[in-house]
Tab-separated table of C-alpha atoms and ligand atoms in Angstrom:
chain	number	residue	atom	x	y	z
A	1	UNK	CA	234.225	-164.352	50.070
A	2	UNK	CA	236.321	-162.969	47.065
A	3	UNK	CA	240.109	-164.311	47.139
A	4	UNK	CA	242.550	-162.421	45.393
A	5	UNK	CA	246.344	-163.179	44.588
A	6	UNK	CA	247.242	-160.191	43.125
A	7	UNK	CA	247.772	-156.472	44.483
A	8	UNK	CA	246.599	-154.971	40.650
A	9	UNK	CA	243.215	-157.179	41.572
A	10	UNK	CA	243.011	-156.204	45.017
A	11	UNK	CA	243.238	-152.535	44.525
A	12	UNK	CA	241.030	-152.158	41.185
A	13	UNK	CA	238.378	-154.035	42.843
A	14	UNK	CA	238.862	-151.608	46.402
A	15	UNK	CA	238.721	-148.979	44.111
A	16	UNK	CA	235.405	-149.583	42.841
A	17	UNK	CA	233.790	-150.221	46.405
A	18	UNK	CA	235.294	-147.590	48.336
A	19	UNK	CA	232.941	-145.039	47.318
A	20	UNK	CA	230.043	-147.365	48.871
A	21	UNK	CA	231.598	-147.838	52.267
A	22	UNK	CA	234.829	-147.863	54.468
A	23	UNK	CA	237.293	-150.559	54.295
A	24	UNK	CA	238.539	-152.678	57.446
A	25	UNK	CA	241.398	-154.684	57.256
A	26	UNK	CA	243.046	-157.552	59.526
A	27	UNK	CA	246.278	-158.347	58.432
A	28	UNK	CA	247.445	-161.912	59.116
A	29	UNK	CA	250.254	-164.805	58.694
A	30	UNK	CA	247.422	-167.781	58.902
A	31	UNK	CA	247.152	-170.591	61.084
A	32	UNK	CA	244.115	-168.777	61.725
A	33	UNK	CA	242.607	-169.212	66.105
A	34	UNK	CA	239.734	-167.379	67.901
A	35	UNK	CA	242.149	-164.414	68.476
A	36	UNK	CA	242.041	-163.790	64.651
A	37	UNK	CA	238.086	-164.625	64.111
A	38	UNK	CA	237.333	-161.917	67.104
A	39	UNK	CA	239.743	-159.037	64.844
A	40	UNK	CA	237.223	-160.199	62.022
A	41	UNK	CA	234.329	-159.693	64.160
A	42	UNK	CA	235.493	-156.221	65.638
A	43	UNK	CA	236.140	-155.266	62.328
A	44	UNK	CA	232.979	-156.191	60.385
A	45	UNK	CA	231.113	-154.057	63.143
A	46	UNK	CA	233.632	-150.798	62.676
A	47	UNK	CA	233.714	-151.355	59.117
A	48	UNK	CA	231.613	-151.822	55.432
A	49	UNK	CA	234.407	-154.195	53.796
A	50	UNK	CA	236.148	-156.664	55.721
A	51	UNK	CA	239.349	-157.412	53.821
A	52	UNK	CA	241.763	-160.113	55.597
A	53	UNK	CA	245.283	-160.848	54.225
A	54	UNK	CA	247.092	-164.284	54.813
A	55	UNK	CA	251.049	-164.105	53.740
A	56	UNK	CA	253.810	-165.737	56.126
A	57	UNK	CA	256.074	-162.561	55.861
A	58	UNK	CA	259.899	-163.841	55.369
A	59	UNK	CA	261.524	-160.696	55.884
A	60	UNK	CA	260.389	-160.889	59.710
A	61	UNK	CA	261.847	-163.899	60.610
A	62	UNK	CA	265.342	-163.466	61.954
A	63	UNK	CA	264.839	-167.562	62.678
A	64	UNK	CA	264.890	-169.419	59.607
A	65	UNK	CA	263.956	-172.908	61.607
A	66	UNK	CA	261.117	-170.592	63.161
A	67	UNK	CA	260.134	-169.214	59.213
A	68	UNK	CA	260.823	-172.821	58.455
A	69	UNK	CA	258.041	-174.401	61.018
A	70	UNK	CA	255.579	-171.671	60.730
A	71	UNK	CA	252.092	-173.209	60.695
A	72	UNK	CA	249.994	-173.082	56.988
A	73	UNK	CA	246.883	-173.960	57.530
A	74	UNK	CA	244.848	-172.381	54.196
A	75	UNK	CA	241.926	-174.530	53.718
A	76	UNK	CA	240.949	-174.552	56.816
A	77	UNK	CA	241.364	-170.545	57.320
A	78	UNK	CA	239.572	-170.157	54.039
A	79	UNK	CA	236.995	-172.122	55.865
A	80	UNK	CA	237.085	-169.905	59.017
A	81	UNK	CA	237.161	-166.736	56.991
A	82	UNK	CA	234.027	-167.922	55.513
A	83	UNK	CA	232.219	-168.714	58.194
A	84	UNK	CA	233.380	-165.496	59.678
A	85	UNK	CA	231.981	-163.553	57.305
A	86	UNK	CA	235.000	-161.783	55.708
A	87	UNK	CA	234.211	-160.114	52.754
A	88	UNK	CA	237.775	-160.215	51.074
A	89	UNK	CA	241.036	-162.656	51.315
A	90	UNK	CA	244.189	-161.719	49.511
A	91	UNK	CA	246.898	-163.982	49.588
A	92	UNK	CA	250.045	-162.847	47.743
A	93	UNK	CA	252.992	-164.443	47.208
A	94	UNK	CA	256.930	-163.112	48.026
A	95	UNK	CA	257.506	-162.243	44.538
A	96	UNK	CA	253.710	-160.081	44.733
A	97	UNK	CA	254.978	-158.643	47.853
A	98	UNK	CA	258.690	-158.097	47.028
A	99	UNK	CA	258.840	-158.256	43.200
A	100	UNK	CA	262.573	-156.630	43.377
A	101	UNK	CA	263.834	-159.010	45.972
A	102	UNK	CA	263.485	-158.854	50.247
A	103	UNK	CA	266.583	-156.168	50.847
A	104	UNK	CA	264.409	-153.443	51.100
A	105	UNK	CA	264.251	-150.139	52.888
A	106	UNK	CA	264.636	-149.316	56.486
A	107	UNK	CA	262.198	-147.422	58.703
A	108	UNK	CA	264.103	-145.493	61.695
A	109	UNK	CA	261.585	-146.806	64.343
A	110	UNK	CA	264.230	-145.280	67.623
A	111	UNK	CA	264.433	-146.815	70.971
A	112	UNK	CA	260.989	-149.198	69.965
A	113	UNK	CA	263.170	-151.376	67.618
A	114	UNK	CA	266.270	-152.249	69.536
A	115	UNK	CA	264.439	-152.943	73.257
A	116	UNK	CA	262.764	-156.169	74.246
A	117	UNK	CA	261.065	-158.413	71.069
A	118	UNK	CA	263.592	-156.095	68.768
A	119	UNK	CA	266.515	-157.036	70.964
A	120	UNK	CA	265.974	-160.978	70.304
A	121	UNK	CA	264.547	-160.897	67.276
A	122	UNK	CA	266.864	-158.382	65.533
A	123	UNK	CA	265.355	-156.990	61.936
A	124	UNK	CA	262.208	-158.239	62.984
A	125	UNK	CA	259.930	-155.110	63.301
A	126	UNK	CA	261.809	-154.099	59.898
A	127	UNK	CA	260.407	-156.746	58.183
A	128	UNK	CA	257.151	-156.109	59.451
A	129	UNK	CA	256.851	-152.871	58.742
A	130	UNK	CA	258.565	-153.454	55.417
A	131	UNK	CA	255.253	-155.657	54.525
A	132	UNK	CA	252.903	-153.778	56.356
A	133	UNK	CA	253.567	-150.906	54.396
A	134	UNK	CA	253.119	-152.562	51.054
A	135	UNK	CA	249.898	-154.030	52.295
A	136	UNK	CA	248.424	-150.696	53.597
A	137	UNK	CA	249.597	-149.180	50.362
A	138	UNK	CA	247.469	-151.820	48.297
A	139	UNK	CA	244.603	-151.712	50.598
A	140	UNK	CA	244.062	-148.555	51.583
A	141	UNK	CA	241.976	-149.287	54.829
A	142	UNK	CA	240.270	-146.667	56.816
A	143	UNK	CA	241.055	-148.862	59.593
A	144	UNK	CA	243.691	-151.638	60.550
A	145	UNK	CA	242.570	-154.090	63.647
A	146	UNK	CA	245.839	-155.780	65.000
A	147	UNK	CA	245.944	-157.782	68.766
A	148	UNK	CA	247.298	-156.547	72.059
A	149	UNK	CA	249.092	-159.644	72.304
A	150	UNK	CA	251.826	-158.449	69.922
A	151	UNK	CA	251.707	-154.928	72.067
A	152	UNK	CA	255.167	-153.931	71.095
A	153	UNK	CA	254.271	-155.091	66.987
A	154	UNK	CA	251.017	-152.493	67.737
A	155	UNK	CA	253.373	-149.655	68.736
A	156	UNK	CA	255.725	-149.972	65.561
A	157	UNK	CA	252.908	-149.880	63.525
A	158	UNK	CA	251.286	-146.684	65.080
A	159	UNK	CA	254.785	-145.368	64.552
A	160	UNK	CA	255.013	-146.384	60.671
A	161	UNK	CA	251.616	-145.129	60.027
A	162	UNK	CA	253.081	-141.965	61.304
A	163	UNK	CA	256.381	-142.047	59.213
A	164	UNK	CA	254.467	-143.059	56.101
A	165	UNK	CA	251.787	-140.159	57.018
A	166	UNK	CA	248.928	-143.121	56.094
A	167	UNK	CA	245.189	-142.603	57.337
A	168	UNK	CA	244.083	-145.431	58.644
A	169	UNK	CA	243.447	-145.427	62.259
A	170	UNK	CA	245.105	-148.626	64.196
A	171	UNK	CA	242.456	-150.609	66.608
A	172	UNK	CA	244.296	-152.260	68.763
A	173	UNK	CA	241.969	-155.551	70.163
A	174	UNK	CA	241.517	-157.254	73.210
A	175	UNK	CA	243.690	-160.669	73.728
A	176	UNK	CA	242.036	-163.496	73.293
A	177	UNK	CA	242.801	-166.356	75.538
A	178	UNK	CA	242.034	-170.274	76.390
A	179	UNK	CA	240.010	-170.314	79.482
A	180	UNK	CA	243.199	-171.626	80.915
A	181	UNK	CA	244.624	-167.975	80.721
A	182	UNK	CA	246.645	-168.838	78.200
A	183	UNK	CA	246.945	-166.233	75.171
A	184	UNK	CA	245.969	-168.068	71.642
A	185	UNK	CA	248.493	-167.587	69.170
A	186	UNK	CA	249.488	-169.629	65.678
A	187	UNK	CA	252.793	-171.408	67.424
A	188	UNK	CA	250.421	-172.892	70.311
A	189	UNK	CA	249.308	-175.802	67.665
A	190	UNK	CA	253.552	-176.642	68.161
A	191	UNK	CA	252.677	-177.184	72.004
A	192	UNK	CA	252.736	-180.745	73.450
A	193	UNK	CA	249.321	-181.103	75.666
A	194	UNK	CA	251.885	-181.183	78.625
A	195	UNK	CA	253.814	-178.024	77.838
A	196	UNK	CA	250.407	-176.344	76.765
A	197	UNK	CA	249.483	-176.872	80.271
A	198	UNK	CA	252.744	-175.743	82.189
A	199	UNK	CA	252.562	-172.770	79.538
A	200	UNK	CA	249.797	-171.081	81.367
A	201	UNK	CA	252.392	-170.142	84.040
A	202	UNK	CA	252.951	-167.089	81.938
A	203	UNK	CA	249.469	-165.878	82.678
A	204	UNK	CA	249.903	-166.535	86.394
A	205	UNK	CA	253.048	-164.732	86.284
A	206	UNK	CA	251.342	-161.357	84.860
A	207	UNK	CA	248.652	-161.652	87.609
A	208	UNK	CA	251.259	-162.034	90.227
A	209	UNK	CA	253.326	-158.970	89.132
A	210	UNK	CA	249.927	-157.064	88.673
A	211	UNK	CA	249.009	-158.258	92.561
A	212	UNK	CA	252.526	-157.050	93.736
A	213	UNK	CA	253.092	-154.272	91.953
A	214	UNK	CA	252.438	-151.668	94.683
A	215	UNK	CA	254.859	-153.853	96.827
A	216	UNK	CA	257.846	-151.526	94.982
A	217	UNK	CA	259.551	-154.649	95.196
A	218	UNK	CA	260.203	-154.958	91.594
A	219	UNK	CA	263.645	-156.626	91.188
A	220	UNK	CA	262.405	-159.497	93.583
A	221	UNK	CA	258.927	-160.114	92.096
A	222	UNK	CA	260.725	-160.714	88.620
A	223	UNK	CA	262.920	-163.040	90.286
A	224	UNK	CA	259.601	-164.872	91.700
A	225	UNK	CA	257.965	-164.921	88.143
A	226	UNK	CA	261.562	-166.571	86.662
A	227	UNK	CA	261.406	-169.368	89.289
A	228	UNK	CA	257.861	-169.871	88.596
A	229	UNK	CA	258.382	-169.938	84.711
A	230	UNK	CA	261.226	-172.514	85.069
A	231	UNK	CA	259.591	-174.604	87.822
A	232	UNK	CA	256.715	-174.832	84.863
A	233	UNK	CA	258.142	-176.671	82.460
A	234	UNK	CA	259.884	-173.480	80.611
A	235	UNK	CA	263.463	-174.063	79.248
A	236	UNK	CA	264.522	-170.166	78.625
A	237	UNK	CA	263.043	-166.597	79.195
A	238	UNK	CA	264.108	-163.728	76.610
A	239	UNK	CA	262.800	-161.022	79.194
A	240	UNK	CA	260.168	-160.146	81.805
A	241	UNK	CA	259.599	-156.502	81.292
A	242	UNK	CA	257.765	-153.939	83.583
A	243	UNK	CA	257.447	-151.503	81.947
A	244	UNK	CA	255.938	-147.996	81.071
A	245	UNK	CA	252.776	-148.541	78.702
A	246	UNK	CA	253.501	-145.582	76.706
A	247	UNK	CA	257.406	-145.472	76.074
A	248	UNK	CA	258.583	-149.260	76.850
A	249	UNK	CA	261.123	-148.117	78.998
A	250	UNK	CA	261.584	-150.731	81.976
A	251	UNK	CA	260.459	-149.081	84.711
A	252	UNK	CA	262.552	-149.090	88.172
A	253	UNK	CA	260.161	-148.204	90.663
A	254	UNK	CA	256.536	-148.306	90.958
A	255	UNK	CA	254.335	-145.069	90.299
A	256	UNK	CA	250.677	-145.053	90.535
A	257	UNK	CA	250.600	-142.115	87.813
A	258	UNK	CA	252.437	-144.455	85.335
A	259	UNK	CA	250.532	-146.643	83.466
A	260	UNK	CA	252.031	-149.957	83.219
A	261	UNK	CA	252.396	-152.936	81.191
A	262	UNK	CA	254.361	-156.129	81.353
A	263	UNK	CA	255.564	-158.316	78.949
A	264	UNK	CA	257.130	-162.021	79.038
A	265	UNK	CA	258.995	-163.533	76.412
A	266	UNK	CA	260.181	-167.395	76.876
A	267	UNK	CA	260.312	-171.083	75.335
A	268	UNK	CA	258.192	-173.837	76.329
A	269	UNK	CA	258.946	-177.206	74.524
A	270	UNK	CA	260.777	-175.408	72.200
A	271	UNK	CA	258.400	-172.749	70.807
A	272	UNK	CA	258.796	-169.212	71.858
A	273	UNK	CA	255.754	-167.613	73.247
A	274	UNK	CA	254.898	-163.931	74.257
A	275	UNK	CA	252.430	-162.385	76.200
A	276	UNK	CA	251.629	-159.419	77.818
A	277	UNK	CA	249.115	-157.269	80.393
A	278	UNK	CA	247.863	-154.138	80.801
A	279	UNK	CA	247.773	-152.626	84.704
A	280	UNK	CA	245.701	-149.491	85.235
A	281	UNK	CA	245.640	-148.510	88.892
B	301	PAF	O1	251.198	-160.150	63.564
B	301	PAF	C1	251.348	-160.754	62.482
B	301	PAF	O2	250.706	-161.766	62.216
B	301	PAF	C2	252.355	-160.210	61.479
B	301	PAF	O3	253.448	-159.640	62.129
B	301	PAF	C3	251.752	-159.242	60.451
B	301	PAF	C4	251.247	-157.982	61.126
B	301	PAF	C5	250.607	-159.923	59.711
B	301	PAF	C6	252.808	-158.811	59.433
B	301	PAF	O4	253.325	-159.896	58.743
């Protein structure tokens, strides 16, 4: 695997292999887990050039404790990417990235950016898109791979790549999860065994909603996933959304012709964790 630092690097050497094959590319902030290995994996077999990118973004953390306690975990993701079979890593740094400083420009992403994640986490699909356009602009990729589990991240993205009029097509992948149920993510390695184990009630909650869904009862079964949430060990919830796949707008009454999805945001032992699940009827 070639690691590069620098974007000038990157691109000459993309340059030069483009003409012999596509380029994947799976865009990541480290603390690499088996939910990052199987965006590798999809995108080896959908692409010639596997390209992987490893930069904690700070211009998407409205948190600074949560920038702050982000997990870095390089050797051993070097290791991983290896093993994986990744064909490139870059790994900037801020001042590669953001050479004139972080205050950069905006992206008018509409309703998507001030509902659910973008409601807590104000400025934070800014910053991603802020980053993910620099990266797409060095790399080039035919295609991006990016997880399910950040569903809301995956349709801001499909959004920029429309306001930037890019052509790379977005493959959005499968979430990968313990056997517990529980969806693997970066901030899980923050979890206490106990609270790792309680924090599976977020998985039991989607299934429940997807069980009851026809029930039109939709008020009360979000009152039955908050109770089960806080009888497990959670301290908080940010939201329990049921809501319209395509738009994100919560969704009042139940409608077989309306594909759903629903999405939980909350804190377990003092890491916020997200999740979400996809109901066809
Ligand atoms: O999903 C992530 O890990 C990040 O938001 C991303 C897309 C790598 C941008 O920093």
């Amino acid at each position: 695997m070639i690691i590069l630092k620098t974007g000038l690097e990157l691109s000459i050497l993309l340059e030069k292999i483009t003409c012999n094959g596509t380029i994947g590319y799976v865009p990541t902030m480290g603390a690499l887990h088996e939910g990052h290995l199987s965006l590798i994996k999809k995108c080896k077999s959908e692409s010639t050039f596997t390209v992987c990118s490893i930069f904690v973004n700070p211009t998407q953390f409205n948190d600074k404790s949560d920038f702050e306690k982000y997990p870095v975990k390089l050797e051993e993701d070097i290791a991983l990417l290896i093993q994986a079979g990744c064909d490139i890593l870059f790994l900037p740094n801020v001042k590669e990235l953001y050479p004139d400083g972080t205050t950069l420009e905006t992206y008018n992403l509409g309703a998507l950016e001030t509902i659910w994640e973008g409601k807590y986490r104000p400025g934070h699909f800014q910053g991603v898109c802020q980053v993910v356009q620099r990266l797409l602009s060095i790399i080039k990729p035919n295609k991006l791979f990016m997880g399910q589990k950040d569903y809301q991240q995956c349709m801001i993205i499909q959004q920029l790549i429309h306001l930037i009029d890019f052509k790379t097509e977005l493959v959005i992948c499968s979430t990968i999860r313990e056997a517990s149920g529980l969806a693997m993510s970066s901030r899980n390695v923050r979890l206490s065994l106990k609270a790792k184990t309680a924090a599976v009630a977020i998985f039991d909650s989607m299934q429940y909603v997807k069980d009851n869904l026809s029930s039109n009862e939709l008020e009360n079964i979000k009152a039955k996933v908050t109770s089960n949430l806080m009888i497990n060990e959670f301290s908080s919830i940010d939201y329990i959304a049921i809501c319209n796949a395509l738009t994100l707008e919560s969704l009042t009454k139940y409608d077989s012709s309306v594909p759903v999805v629903v999405m939980i945001a909350a804190f377990i032992d003092g890491v916020r964790l997200i999740d979400n699940m996809l109901i066809s009827h």
